[in-house]
Tab-separated table of C-alpha atoms in Angstrom:
chain	number	residue	atom	x	y	z
A	9	ASP	CA	-4.064	-10.246	-13.909
A	10	ILE	CA	-2.325	-13.349	-12.536
A	11	GLY	CA	1.102	-11.824	-13.168
A	12	THR	CA	0.070	-8.696	-11.268
A	13	ALA	CA	-1.105	-10.836	-8.350
A	14	TRP	CA	2.266	-12.615	-8.325
A	15	ASN	CA	4.207	-9.339	-8.380
A	16	THR	CA	2.015	-7.863	-5.655
A	17	ALA	CA	2.603	-10.902	-3.438
A	18	LEU	CA	6.353	-10.564	-4.036
A	19	LEU	CA	6.184	-6.885	-3.093
A	20	LEU	CA	4.274	-7.641	0.109
A	21	GLY	CA	6.788	-10.374	0.924
A	22	PHE	CA	9.648	-7.917	0.472
A	23	LEU	CA	7.953	-5.287	2.643
A	24	SER	CA	7.318	-7.856	5.375
A	25	HIS	CA	11.082	-8.088	5.926
A	26	GLN	CA	11.690	-4.324	6.062
A	27	THR	CA	11.660	-2.561	9.425
A	28	TRP	CA	10.636	0.728	7.808
A	29	ALA	CA	7.681	-0.748	5.910
A	30	PRO	CA	4.109	-1.142	7.185
A	31	ASP	CA	2.908	-4.531	8.360
A	32	PRO	CA	1.629	-6.513	5.337
A	33	THR	CA	-1.496	-7.302	7.355
A	34	SER	CA	-2.235	-3.601	7.988
A	35	ALA	CA	-5.262	-1.921	6.420
A	36	GLY	CA	-3.536	-0.686	3.282
A	37	SER	CA	-1.541	-3.855	2.704
A	38	GLY	CA	-4.573	-5.932	3.608
A	39	VAL	CA	-6.398	-4.539	0.608
A	40	LEU	CA	-3.536	-5.612	-1.629
A	41	LEU	CA	-3.398	-9.048	-0.042
A	42	ALA	CA	-7.135	-9.480	-0.548
A	43	ALA	CA	-6.717	-8.538	-4.208
A	44	VAL	CA	-3.989	-11.166	-4.550
A	45	ARG	CA	-6.158	-13.834	-2.960
A	46	ASN	CA	-9.248	-12.952	-4.984
A	47	THR	CA	-7.340	-12.972	-8.263
A	48	ILE	CA	-5.611	-16.279	-7.609
A	49	ASP	CA	-8.844	-17.857	-6.366
A	50	ALA	CA	-10.765	-16.679	-9.434
A	51	TYR	CA	-8.296	-18.173	-11.888
A	52	GLY	CA	-7.546	-21.190	-9.713
A	53	SER	CA	-11.214	-22.187	-9.800
A	54	ASP	CA	-10.994	-22.461	-13.590
A	55	VAL	CA	-8.464	-25.323	-13.586
A	56	VAL	CA	-9.270	-28.619	-15.286
A	57	GLU	CA	-7.327	-31.872	-15.232
A	58	PHE	CA	-6.235	-33.745	-18.323
A	59	GLN	CA	-4.197	-36.818	-19.163
A	60	SER	CA	-1.021	-36.421	-21.160
A	61	ASP	CA	0.119	-38.931	-23.751
A	62	GLU	CA	3.647	-38.419	-22.440
A	63	SER	CA	3.100	-39.328	-18.824
A	64	ALA	CA	0.745	-41.147	-16.466
A	65	LEU	CA	1.042	-38.272	-13.991
A	66	PRO	CA	-2.057	-36.113	-13.430
A	67	CYS	CA	-1.866	-32.834	-15.367
A	68	ALA	CA	-3.870	-29.629	-15.121
A	69	ARG	CA	-4.310	-26.351	-16.975
A	70	LEU	CA	-6.549	-23.338	-16.960
A	71	ASN	CA	-9.632	-23.937	-19.027
A	72	SER	CA	-11.742	-20.946	-20.026
A	73	ALA	CA	-10.636	-18.923	-23.038
A	74	ALA	CA	-13.392	-16.455	-22.140
A	75	LEU	CA	-11.860	-15.826	-18.715
A	76	LEU	CA	-8.291	-15.692	-20.016
A	77	GLY	CA	-9.065	-13.688	-23.123
A	78	GLU	CA	-7.038	-16.146	-25.205
A	79	ALA	CA	-6.470	-19.854	-25.678
A	80	PRO	CA	-5.179	-21.620	-22.518
A	81	ALA	CA	-1.405	-21.917	-22.625
A	82	ILE	CA	1.510	-22.920	-20.410
A	83	VAL	CA	2.118	-19.288	-19.441
A	84	HIS	CA	-1.236	-19.193	-17.618
A	85	SER	CA	-0.219	-22.260	-15.622
A	86	ALA	CA	3.135	-20.622	-14.958
A	87	PHE	CA	1.808	-17.388	-13.500
A	88	LEU	CA	-0.897	-19.125	-11.488
A	89	THR	CA	1.834	-21.328	-10.010
A	90	LEU	CA	4.111	-18.363	-9.270
A	91	GLY	CA	1.182	-16.530	-7.677
A	92	LEU	CA	0.150	-19.495	-5.529
A	93	LEU	CA	3.696	-20.009	-4.243
A	94	ALA	CA	4.305	-16.304	-3.594
A	95	GLU	CA	1.046	-16.064	-1.645
A	96	GLN	CA	1.889	-19.152	0.435
A	97	ARG	CA	5.377	-17.844	1.224
A	98	LEU	CA	3.714	-14.663	2.438
A	99	ILE	CA	0.795	-16.171	4.384
A	100	LYS	CA	2.458	-19.441	5.488
A	101	ARG	CA	-0.782	-21.400	5.873
A	102	LYS	CA	-0.204	-24.528	7.954
A	103	ASP	CA	-3.010	-26.445	6.247
A	104	TRP	CA	-2.116	-25.314	2.708
A	105	ASN	CA	-2.906	-27.935	0.067
A	106	GLY	CA	-2.059	-25.816	-2.956
A	107	LEU	CA	1.108	-27.777	-3.712
A	108	CYS	CA	-0.967	-30.600	-5.200
A	109	LEU	CA	-2.524	-28.163	-7.681
A	110	VAL	CA	0.854	-26.603	-8.417
A	111	LYS	CA	2.372	-29.994	-9.218
A	112	ARG	CA	-0.472	-30.884	-11.572
A	113	LEU	CA	-0.048	-27.540	-13.359
A	114	MET	CA	3.681	-28.150	-13.719
A	115	ASN	CA	3.109	-31.705	-14.958
A	116	GLY	CA	1.033	-30.095	-17.695
A	117	VAL	CA	3.902	-27.779	-18.620
A	118	VAL	CA	6.410	-30.652	-18.692
A	119	SER	CA	4.059	-32.637	-20.933
A	120	GLN	CA	4.431	-29.911	-23.579
A	121	GLN	CA	8.176	-30.475	-24.009
A	122	ASP	CA	9.532	-31.950	-27.221
A	123	HIS	CA	11.992	-34.600	-26.061
A	124	GLU	CA	14.079	-34.340	-29.223
A	125	THR	CA	14.651	-30.579	-29.293
A	126	GLY	CA	13.925	-29.603	-25.698
A	127	ALA	CA	11.529	-26.862	-26.833
A	128	VAL	CA	8.403	-26.361	-24.740
A	129	ALA	CA	5.299	-25.852	-26.888
A	130	VAL	CA	3.151	-23.018	-25.600
A	131	LEU	CA	-0.370	-23.990	-26.703
A	132	PHE	CA	-1.806	-27.045	-24.982
A	133	GLY	CA	-2.471	-30.049	-27.167
A	134	ARG	CA	-0.091	-28.873	-29.892
A	135	LYS	CA	3.640	-29.341	-30.391
A	136	ASP	CA	3.983	-27.989	-33.919
A	137	LYS	CA	6.373	-25.178	-34.838
A	138	ASN	CA	3.686	-22.508	-34.477
A	139	SER	CA	2.981	-23.614	-30.919
A	140	VAL	CA	6.701	-23.631	-30.090
A	141	ASN	CA	7.213	-20.128	-31.533
A	142	PHE	CA	4.006	-18.643	-30.127
A	143	GLY	CA	5.079	-15.905	-27.698
A	144	ILE	CA	8.608	-17.289	-27.632
A	145	GLU	CA	9.920	-13.911	-26.429
A	146	LEU	CA	8.154	-14.449	-23.114
A	147	TYR	CA	6.103	-17.568	-22.505
A	148	PRO	CA	8.611	-20.452	-22.494
A	149	ALA	CA	11.063	-18.818	-20.082
A	150	GLU	CA	8.238	-17.664	-17.799
A	151	SER	CA	7.088	-21.269	-17.672
A	152	LEU	CA	10.592	-22.585	-17.032
A	153	LEU	CA	10.892	-20.090	-14.180
A	154	SER	CA	7.719	-21.498	-12.623
A	155	LEU	CA	9.197	-25.013	-12.758
A	156	VAL	CA	12.295	-23.788	-10.954
A	157	ASP	CA	10.180	-21.979	-8.358
A	158	VAL	CA	8.213	-25.130	-7.517
A	159	ALA	CA	11.459	-27.060	-7.086
A	160	LYS	CA	12.772	-24.206	-4.958
A	161	TYR	CA	9.684	-24.277	-2.751
A	162	ILE	CA	10.015	-28.031	-2.177
A	163	VAL	CA	13.677	-27.544	-1.189
A	164	GLU	CA	12.732	-24.671	1.148
A	165	GLU	CA	10.161	-26.868	2.850
A	166	ALA	CA	12.660	-29.728	3.120
A	167	LYS	CA	15.069	-27.408	4.896
A	168	ARG	CA	12.334	-26.144	7.193
A	169	LYS	CA	11.024	-29.596	8.105
A	170	GLY	CA	14.420	-31.299	8.115
A	171	ALA	CA	13.138	-33.977	5.731
A	172	ALA	CA	11.371	-34.508	2.436
A	173	GLU	CA	9.486	-37.408	0.951
A	174	LYS	CA	11.275	-39.434	-1.700
A	175	HIS	CA	8.575	-38.668	-4.279
A	176	GLU	CA	9.086	-34.935	-3.694
A	177	TRP	CA	12.752	-35.199	-4.648
A	178	GLY	CA	11.543	-37.027	-7.730
A	179	ASP	CA	9.332	-34.032	-8.554
A	180	VAL	CA	12.286	-31.687	-8.126
A	181	ARG	CA	14.403	-33.805	-10.420
A	182	ARG	CA	11.695	-33.974	-13.106
A	183	TYR	CA	11.034	-30.234	-13.151
A	184	LEU	CA	14.701	-29.281	-13.222
A	185	GLN	CA	15.372	-31.880	-15.912
A	186	CYS	CA	12.802	-30.144	-18.108
A	187	VAL	CA	14.581	-26.805	-17.646
A	188	SER	CA	17.976	-28.337	-18.366
A	189	ASP	CA	16.724	-30.063	-21.515
A	190	ALA	CA	15.198	-26.787	-22.741
A	191	PHE	CA	18.390	-24.763	-22.324
A	192	PRO	CA	20.244	-25.758	-25.541
A	193	PHE	CA	17.189	-25.015	-27.715
A	194	TYR	CA	16.616	-21.488	-26.389
A	195	ALA	CA	20.307	-20.591	-26.259
A	196	LYS	CA	20.583	-21.647	-29.905
A	197	PHE	CA	17.423	-19.704	-30.757
A	198	PHE	CA	18.908	-16.560	-29.216
A	199	HIS	CA	22.152	-16.827	-31.170
A	200	GLU	CA	20.652	-17.892	-34.489
A	201	GLU	CA	17.269	-16.160	-34.584
A	202	PHE	CA	17.434	-13.036	-32.451
A	203	LEU	CA	20.972	-11.709	-32.697
A	204	PRO	CA	21.338	-11.727	-36.505
A	205	ARG	CA	18.032	-9.919	-37.090
A	206	VAL	CA	17.050	-6.265	-36.876
A	207	ASP	CA	13.802	-4.389	-37.429
A	208	VAL	CA	13.444	-1.848	-40.215
A	209	GLY	CA	11.577	1.333	-39.318
A	210	GLY	CA	9.286	3.394	-41.502
A	211	ASP	CA	12.259	5.510	-42.502
A	212	GLY	CA	14.060	2.443	-43.839
A	213	ARG	CA	16.709	2.541	-41.087
A	214	GLU	CA	17.650	-0.605	-39.190
A	215	ARG	CA	16.907	-0.758	-35.476
A	216	GLU	CA	17.622	-3.379	-32.861
A	217	ARG	CA	14.754	-5.740	-32.189
A	218	GLU	CA	13.201	-4.609	-28.938
A	219	SER	CA	11.605	-8.031	-28.492
A	220	VAL	CA	15.057	-9.469	-27.817
A	221	ASN	CA	15.027	-7.644	-24.473
A	222	PHE	CA	11.829	-9.406	-23.452
A	223	PHE	CA	13.407	-12.716	-24.429
A	224	ALA	CA	16.672	-11.992	-22.626
A	225	ASN	CA	15.049	-10.731	-19.419
A	226	TRP	CA	13.010	-13.866	-18.762
A	227	GLN	CA	15.735	-16.219	-19.931
A	228	VAL	CA	18.101	-14.584	-17.448
A	229	HIS	CA	15.585	-14.942	-14.665
A	230	ALA	CA	14.783	-18.607	-15.364
A	231	PHE	CA	18.287	-19.973	-15.918
A	232	ALA	CA	19.989	-17.903	-13.220
A	233	GLU	CA	17.450	-19.166	-10.692
A	234	TYR	CA	18.009	-22.710	-11.963
A	235	VAL	CA	21.760	-22.637	-11.420
A	236	GLN	CA	21.403	-20.939	-8.052
A	237	LEU	CA	18.979	-23.618	-6.894
A	238	LEU	CA	21.335	-26.401	-7.978
A	239	LEU	CA	24.126	-24.795	-5.964
A	240	ASP	CA	21.829	-24.610	-2.935
A	241	ILE	CA	20.806	-28.257	-3.367
A	242	ASP	CA	24.442	-29.274	-3.693
A	243	GLU	CA	25.209	-27.596	-0.375
A	244	LEU	CA	22.237	-29.409	1.157
A	245	VAL	CA	23.425	-32.762	-0.146
A	246	ARG	CA	27.021	-32.252	0.941
A	247	ALA	CA	25.777	-31.469	4.435
A	248	GLY	CA	23.996	-34.846	4.447
A	249	LEU	CA	20.752	-33.371	5.744
A	250	HIS	CA	18.284	-35.600	3.918
A	251	ALA	CA	18.267	-39.375	3.812
A	252	HIS	CA	16.140	-39.557	0.684
A	253	VAL	CA	18.711	-37.664	-1.360
A	254	SER	CA	20.839	-40.799	-1.443
A	255	ALA	CA	18.241	-42.351	-3.736
A	256	LEU	CA	19.122	-39.808	-6.402
A	257	PRO	CA	22.176	-40.138	-8.659
A	258	CYS	CA	25.535	-38.426	-8.278
A	259	PRO	CA	24.537	-37.197	-5.510
A	260	PHE	CA	21.886	-34.940	-6.992
A	261	SER	CA	22.922	-35.066	-10.601
A	262	VAL	CA	19.894	-33.621	-12.334
A	263	VAL	CA	21.699	-34.048	-15.626
A	264	GLU	CA	24.900	-35.713	-16.694
A	265	GLY	CA	27.777	-33.271	-16.794
A	266	LEU	CA	26.048	-31.106	-14.189
A	267	GLU	CA	28.991	-28.766	-13.613
A	268	ARG	CA	29.549	-28.247	-17.335
A	269	ARG	CA	25.877	-27.456	-17.946
A	270	CYS	CA	25.744	-25.019	-15.044
A	271	GLY	CA	28.854	-23.276	-16.319
A	272	GLU	CA	27.267	-22.945	-19.762
A	273	MET	CA	24.096	-21.521	-18.261
A	274	ALA	CA	26.010	-19.030	-16.134
A	275	ALA	CA	27.886	-17.834	-19.214
A	276	TYR	CA	24.594	-17.550	-21.116
A	277	VAL	CA	23.042	-15.514	-18.293
A	278	LYS	CA	25.988	-13.146	-18.380
A	279	GLU	CA	25.783	-12.780	-22.172
A	280	LEU	CA	22.067	-12.000	-22.064
A	281	SER	CA	22.488	-9.541	-19.199
A	282	LEU	CA	25.207	-7.660	-21.048
A	283	HIS	CA	23.101	-7.619	-24.206
A	284	VAL	CA	20.207	-5.966	-22.372
A	285	ALA	CA	22.483	-3.538	-20.538
A	286	ARG	CA	24.044	-2.395	-23.829
A	287	SER	CA	20.762	-2.145	-25.731
A	288	ARG	CA	19.380	1.211	-26.812
A	289	CYS	CA	16.226	0.570	-24.856
A	290	PHE	CA	18.113	0.095	-21.590
A	291	GLN	CA	20.590	2.901	-22.275
A	292	GLY	CA	17.735	5.318	-22.987
A	293	LEU	CA	15.786	4.498	-19.844
A	294	GLY	CA	17.605	7.034	-17.685
A	295	ARG	CA	17.175	9.795	-20.261
A	296	ARG	CA	13.447	9.150	-20.533
A	297	LEU	CA	13.016	9.257	-16.764
A	298	LYS	CA	15.018	12.473	-16.485
A	299	ARG	CA	12.716	14.090	-19.021
A	300	ARG	CA	9.802	12.839	-16.873
A	301	ARG	CA	8.327	11.068	-19.811
A	302	SER	CA	6.592	7.742	-19.567
A	303	SER	CA	9.210	5.056	-20.086
A	304	LYS	CA	8.633	1.974	-22.180
A	305	GLY	CA	7.603	-1.099	-20.258
A	306	GLU	CA	10.402	-3.233	-21.625
A	307	GLY	CA	12.954	-0.673	-20.416
A	308	ASP	CA	11.676	-0.893	-16.865
A	309	VAL	CA	11.643	-4.677	-16.964
A	310	ALA	CA	15.122	-4.684	-18.460
A	311	MET	CA	16.435	-2.522	-15.655
A	312	LEU	CA	15.066	-4.815	-12.954
A	313	GLN	CA	15.787	-8.142	-14.574
A	314	GLU	CA	19.245	-7.269	-15.842
A	315	GLY	CA	20.228	-6.054	-12.406
A	316	ALA	CA	19.047	-9.318	-10.864
A	317	GLY	CA	20.817	-11.289	-13.566
A	318	GLY	CA	24.056	-9.413	-13.023
A	319	ALA	CA	23.957	-10.176	-9.325
A	320	HIS	CA	23.390	-13.871	-10.070
A	321	VAL	CA	26.280	-13.958	-12.522
A	322	GLU	CA	28.639	-12.521	-9.946
A	323	ARG	CA	27.631	-15.234	-7.478
A	324	LEU	CA	27.651	-18.030	-10.036
A	325	SER	CA	31.075	-17.087	-11.347
A	326	GLN	CA	32.534	-17.809	-7.922
A	327	ASP	CA	31.455	-21.444	-8.326
A	328	PHE	CA	32.276	-21.947	-12.008
A	329	ALA	CA	35.702	-20.701	-13.011
A	330	THR	CA	34.789	-20.849	-16.702
A	331	VAL	CA	32.631	-17.753	-16.270
A	332	GLU	CA	34.641	-14.564	-16.231
A	333	VAL	CA	32.849	-11.476	-14.954
A	334	ALA	CA	34.042	-8.173	-16.354
């Protein structure tokens, strides 16, 4: 439900910039916007605060397993955050105070990171292997994407206002640090756990693991957005637009060896994108649509996400010579 609200808000935001599209506030679009608001409000009212052992910062998460249909996890915080930000970008409320809630939700996600491995445990209150591997095809990268989107929103507002509070740059640094620290773990997981394995069908024949496409799609989205945001921040810093940036190291060195890490991520994004594009699921999407048969959900997602990832790789490769685009 929350993911649908996020996607609907993104769609309305896209239509709002198209001359051929109806006004997002028109009757038909107004129904969709109301659905977005009602959904986000319903889940947003179920948030509870908690204190993490890792940090003194206030944390929050969704609470009711009955409402969610499953145990509260970081992915619920992620999609509520993405939905809140997408709605605000669309509505542009002047008195919006949702950023405080968003930051508490993201503090909760960051608190789930294992500082030794970089893995982000999915189930709140647990950091064991089962919690790390729970929904690993989807949930960690979706949550990392939400961290990037919060940082992106803060940067957007800094550009709009011409200034940002020092503590807000600290929030940006903390969220992006979490994403950077997670990268080696999930890149290694892809190469060592997903690629070597195949599924065996009822006929005994080996088939590619379709779950790898889910994993690749969201990893592409999260890490491509991360690198793009760092490039945008770098341009901001070089232009000398914000006094508070000077309080951050190198000039906005989220991690040591920033350029090397970004180059590695860009190469990883390209590898994942090519993997999805060459998969049987993606290759068969066109044939299924031509036969007017219902296509598999992962094929549709692969088509959209891989296309976005490919566009990011082309842009990123211009900034990091180590990435060669075919």
